[in-house]
Each structure stands twice: as C-alpha cells, then as structure tokens.
Coordinates of C-alpha atoms in Angstrom, one line a residue:
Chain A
X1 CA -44.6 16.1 -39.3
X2 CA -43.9 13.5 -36.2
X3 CA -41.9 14.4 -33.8
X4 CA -40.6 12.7 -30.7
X5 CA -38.8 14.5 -28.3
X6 CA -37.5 12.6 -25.2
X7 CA -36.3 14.0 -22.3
X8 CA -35.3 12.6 -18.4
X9 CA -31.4 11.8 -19.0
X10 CA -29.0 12.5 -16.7
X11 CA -26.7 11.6 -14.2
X12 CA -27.4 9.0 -12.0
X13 CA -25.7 6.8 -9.3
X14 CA -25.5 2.9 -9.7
X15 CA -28.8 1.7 -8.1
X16 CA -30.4 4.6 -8.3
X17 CA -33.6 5.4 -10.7
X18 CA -34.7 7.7 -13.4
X19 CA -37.8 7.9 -15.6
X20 CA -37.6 8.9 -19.6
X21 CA -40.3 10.9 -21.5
X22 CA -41.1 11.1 -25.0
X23 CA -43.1 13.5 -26.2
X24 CA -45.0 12.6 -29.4
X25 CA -46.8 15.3 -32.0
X26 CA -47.6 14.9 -35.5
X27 CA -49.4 11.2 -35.8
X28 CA -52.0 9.6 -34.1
X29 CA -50.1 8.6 -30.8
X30 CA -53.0 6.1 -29.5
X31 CA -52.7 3.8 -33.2
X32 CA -49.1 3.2 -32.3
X33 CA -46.9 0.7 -30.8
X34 CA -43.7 2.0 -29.6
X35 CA -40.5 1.6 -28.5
X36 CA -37.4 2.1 -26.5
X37 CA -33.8 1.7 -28.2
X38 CA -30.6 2.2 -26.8
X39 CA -27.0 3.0 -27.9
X40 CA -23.9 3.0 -25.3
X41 CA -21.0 5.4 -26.0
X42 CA -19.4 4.7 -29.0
X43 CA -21.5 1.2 -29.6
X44 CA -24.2 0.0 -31.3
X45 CA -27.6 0.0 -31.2
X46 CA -29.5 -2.2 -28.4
X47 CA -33.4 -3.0 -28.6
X48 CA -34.7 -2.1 -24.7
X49 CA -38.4 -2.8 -25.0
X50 CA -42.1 -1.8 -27.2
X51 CA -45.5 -1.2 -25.8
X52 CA -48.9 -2.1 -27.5
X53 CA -50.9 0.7 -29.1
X54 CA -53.4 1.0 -25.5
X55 CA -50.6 -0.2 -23.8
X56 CA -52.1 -3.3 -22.4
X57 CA -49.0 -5.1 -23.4
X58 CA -45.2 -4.4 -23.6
X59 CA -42.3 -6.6 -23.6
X60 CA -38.1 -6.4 -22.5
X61 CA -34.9 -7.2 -23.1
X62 CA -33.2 -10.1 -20.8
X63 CA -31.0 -6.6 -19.8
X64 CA -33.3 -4.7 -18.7
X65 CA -36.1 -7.2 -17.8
X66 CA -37.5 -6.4 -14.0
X67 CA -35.6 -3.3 -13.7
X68 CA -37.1 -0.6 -16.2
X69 CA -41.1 -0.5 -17.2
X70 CA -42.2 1.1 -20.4
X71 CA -45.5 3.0 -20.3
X72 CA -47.6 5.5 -22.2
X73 CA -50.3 8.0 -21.7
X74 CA -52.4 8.3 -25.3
X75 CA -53.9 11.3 -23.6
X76 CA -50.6 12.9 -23.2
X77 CA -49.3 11.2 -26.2
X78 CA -46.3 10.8 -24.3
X79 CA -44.1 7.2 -23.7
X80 CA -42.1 6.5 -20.9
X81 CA -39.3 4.4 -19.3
X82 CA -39.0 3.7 -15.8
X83 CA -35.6 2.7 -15.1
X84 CA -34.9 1.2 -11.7
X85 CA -31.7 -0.2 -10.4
X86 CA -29.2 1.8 -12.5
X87 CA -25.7 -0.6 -13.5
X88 CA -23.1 1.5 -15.6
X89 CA -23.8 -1.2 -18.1
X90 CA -27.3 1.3 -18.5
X91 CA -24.9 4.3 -19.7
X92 CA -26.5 5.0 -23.2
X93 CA -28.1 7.5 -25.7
X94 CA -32.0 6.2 -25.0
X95 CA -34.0 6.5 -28.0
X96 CA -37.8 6.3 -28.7
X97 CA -39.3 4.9 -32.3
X98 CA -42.3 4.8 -33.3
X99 CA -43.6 1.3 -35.0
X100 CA -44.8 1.6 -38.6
X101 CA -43.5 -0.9 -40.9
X102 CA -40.5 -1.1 -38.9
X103 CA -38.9 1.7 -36.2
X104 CA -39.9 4.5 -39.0
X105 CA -39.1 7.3 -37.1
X106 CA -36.8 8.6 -34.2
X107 CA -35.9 10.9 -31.5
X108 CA -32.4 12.5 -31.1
X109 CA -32.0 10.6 -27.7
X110 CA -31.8 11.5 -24.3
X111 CA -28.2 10.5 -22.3
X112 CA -28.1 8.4 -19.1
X113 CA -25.2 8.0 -17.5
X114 CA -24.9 5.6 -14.6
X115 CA -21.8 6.6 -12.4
X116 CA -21.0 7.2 -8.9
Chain B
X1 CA -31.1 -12.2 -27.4
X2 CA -27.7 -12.1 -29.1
X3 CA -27.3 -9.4 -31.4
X4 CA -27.2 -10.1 -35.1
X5 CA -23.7 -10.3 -36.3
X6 CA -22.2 -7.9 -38.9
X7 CA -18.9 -7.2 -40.3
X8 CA -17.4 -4.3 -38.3
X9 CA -16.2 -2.2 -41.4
X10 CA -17.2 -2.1 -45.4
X11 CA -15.1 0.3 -47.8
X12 CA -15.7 1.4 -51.8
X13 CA -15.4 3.8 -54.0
X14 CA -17.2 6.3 -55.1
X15 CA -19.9 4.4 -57.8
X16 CA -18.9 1.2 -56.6
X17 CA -21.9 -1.2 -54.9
X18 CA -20.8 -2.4 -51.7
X19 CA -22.7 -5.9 -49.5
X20 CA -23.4 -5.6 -45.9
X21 CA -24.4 -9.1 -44.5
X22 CA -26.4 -9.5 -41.2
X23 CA -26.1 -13.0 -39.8
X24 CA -28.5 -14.5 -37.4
X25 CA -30.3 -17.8 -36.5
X26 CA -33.4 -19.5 -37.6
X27 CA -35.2 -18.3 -34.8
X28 CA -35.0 -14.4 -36.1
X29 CA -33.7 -13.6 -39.6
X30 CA -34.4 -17.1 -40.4
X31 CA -37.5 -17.1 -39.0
X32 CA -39.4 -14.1 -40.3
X33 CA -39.5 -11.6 -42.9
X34 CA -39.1 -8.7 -40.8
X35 CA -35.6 -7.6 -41.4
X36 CA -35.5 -3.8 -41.2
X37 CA -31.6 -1.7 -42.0
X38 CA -30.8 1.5 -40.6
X39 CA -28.7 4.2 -41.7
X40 CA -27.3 7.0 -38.5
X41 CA -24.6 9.5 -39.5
X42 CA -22.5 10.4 -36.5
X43 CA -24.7 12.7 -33.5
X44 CA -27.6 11.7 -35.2
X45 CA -30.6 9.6 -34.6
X46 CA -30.7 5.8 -37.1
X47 CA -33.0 6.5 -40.1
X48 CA -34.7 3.4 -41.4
X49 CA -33.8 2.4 -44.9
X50 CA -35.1 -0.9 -45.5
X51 CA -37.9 -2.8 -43.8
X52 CA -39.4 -5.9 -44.5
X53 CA -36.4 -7.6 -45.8
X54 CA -36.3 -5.9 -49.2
X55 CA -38.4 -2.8 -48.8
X56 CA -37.9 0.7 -49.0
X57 CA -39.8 3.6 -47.5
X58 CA -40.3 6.8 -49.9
X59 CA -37.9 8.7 -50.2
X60 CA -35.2 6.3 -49.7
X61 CA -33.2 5.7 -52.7
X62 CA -33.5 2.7 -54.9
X63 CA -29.2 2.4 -55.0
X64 CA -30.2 0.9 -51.5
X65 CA -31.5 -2.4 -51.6
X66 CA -32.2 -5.8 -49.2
X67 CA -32.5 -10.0 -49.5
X68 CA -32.4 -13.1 -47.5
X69 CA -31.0 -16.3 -47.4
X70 CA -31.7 -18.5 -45.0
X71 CA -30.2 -16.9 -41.8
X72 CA -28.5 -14.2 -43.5
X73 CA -30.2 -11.0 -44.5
X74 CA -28.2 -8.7 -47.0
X75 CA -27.7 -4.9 -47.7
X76 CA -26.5 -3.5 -51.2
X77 CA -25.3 0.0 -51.5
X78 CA -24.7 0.3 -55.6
X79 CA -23.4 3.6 -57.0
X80 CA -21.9 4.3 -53.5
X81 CA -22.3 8.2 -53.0
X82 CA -19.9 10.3 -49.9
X83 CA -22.9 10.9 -48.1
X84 CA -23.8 6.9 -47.7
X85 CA -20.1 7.3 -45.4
X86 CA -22.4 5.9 -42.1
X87 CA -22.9 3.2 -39.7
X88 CA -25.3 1.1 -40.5
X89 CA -27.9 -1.6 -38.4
X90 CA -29.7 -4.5 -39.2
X91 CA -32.9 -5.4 -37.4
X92 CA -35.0 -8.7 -37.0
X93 CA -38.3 -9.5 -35.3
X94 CA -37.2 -12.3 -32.9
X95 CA -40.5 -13.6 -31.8
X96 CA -42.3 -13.0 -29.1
X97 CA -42.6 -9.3 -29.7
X98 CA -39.1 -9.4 -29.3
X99 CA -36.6 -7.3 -31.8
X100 CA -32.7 -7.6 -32.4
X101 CA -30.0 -5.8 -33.5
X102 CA -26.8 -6.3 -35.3
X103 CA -23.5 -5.6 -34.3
X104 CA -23.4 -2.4 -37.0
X105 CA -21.1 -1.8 -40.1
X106 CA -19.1 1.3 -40.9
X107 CA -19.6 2.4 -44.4
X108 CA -16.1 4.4 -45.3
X109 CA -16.5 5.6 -49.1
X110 CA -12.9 5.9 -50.3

C-alpha cells in the first residue's frame, strides 16, 4: 500500500524558513517523479513544484520560484521542501503526490502557517 | 500560471448527471491531453478520478466520466450519489513540466 506521510509544518514568522518531509513506503520511491501541492485555508488547490525520478531536475511555480527548493533522498525515500522567505500568502495545507498517470496518490498534508 | 477556471458551485439530485467545465487556454488544456480531475471530501486529502482527459483509474466508478473541447475539458457525474457531495479540481500539464489547477467546484447533491 503507498503511503506518504509529510511532516515539518508549523508556525512560522514572515521571512522566516521551514523545511517539509515526506516520508514514502509502499512503491518504488527512486522510479517516481514527485510533487508538492498546496491548499490555503478554505481555498483551492495550488500546484508548488515536482522533481524528476533521480532528482536531477525539478521545476516551480512563479509563487514560489527562488524562495522554496524541492529535493529527495531515494535512499531515504523521503521528498522535501525547503521553504525560505515565508509571506502569509505561504499559509497552506502542503501536500506531497506521487506522479503515476497523474497525482495518483496523496498525503493528508502538513499545515504552515506564516504569521507574526 | 493562472489557474484553470471552474464554476464555483454545481447542484442535482440524487440520480441526476451533473457537467463540471474546466476552462483554460491553448497553451494547457488546449494544448495537451493531460487533464487529470480530483475528488477531496472536507479534511481530506484530493483523490484522483480522472487522468488523461477521459480516463479512469480502477476503482473509480464509470458514473464519473471526462472530454475536451478545445480549451475546455469536461467532468460528468451521471446517477449523482450523496457521497459524490465534494469539491472537486481540474488539472492540466502546462508545459514545461509545469501543472495547473482550477479554481474547484462544489458538488451539493440536493
């Protein structure tokens, strides 16, 4: 069964940073590309950003691009998110997917909140 | 990257079918046949539902069902059931290894 667990939320102050996790079991991580989605309270779902399979290549948002980094360690099979110079704009659920014919399967989120 | 536009609400009745539209430009619903729909029920994480325009992933039942048209990608509930009451996304590949949502329609059976 995959799972993907993330974890790293919290509360955070406006420029400040914070680094996701997402745990991956139950597929073979490394054969993957994955991704970051994002929901803000009460709206609707934003794409944030994907990483190749070695994770070689990964791409952004216009939002987010030069502030957060997506990475991965196959060995771990874990993702991550580097987010850097927080706005309250960032405030969201963040989700990881994993890429199979589409976002084919979820996480239950992790909560940011950006506030002073 | 503008999001995908969708109408903010869609009602029926129970065994009605119900449309959702997804409108977008030539350079990602227009563009490609990657159009993917998913389905989250309130607290929970978005299940996907349709992929590739006008597929469905096991499991998923066939009263769900997607098309294209140009810029506009489409999503039929028929035989609306209570538990299809949800919000529900569209999805395109927008080039670049770039992806795009839409705006999200609530589903309200009646």
């Amino acid at each position: 069964e995959v799972q993907l667990v993330e974890s790293g939320g919290g509360l955070v102050q406006p420029g400040g940073s914070l680094r996701l996790s997402c745990a991956a079991s139950g597929f073979a991580f490394s054969n993957h590309w994955m991704h970051w989605v994002r929901q803000g309270p009460g709206k609707g779902l934003v794409w944030v950003s994907r990483i190749k399979d070695d994770g070689t290549y990964a791409t952004y948002a216009d939002s987010v691009k030069g502030r957060f980094t997506i990475s991965r360690d196959n060995a771990e099979s874990t993702l991550y998110l580097q987010m850097n110079g927080l706005r309250a704009e960032d405030t969201a659920v963040y989700y990881c997917a994993r890429e199979e014919i589409s976002l084919a399967d979820w996480g239950q989120g992790t909560l940011v909140t950006v506030a002073s | 990257q503008s999001a995908l536009t969708q109408p903010r609400s869609v009602s029926g009745s129970p065994g009605q079918s119900v449309t959702l539209s997804c409108t977008g430009t030539s350079s990602d619903v227009g563009g490609y046949n990657y159009v993917s729909w998913y389905q989250q029920h309130p607290g929970k994480a978005p299940k996907l539902i349709i992929y590739n325009v006008n597929q469905r992933p096991s499991g998923v039942p066939d009263r769900f069902s997607g098309s294209k048209s140009g810029n506009t990608a489409s999503l039929t509930i028929s035989g609306l059931q209570a538990e299809d009451e949800a919000d529900y996304y569209c999805c395109s590949y927008a080039g670049n290894y770039l992806d795009v949502f839409g705006t999200g329609t609530k589903v309200t059976v009646l």
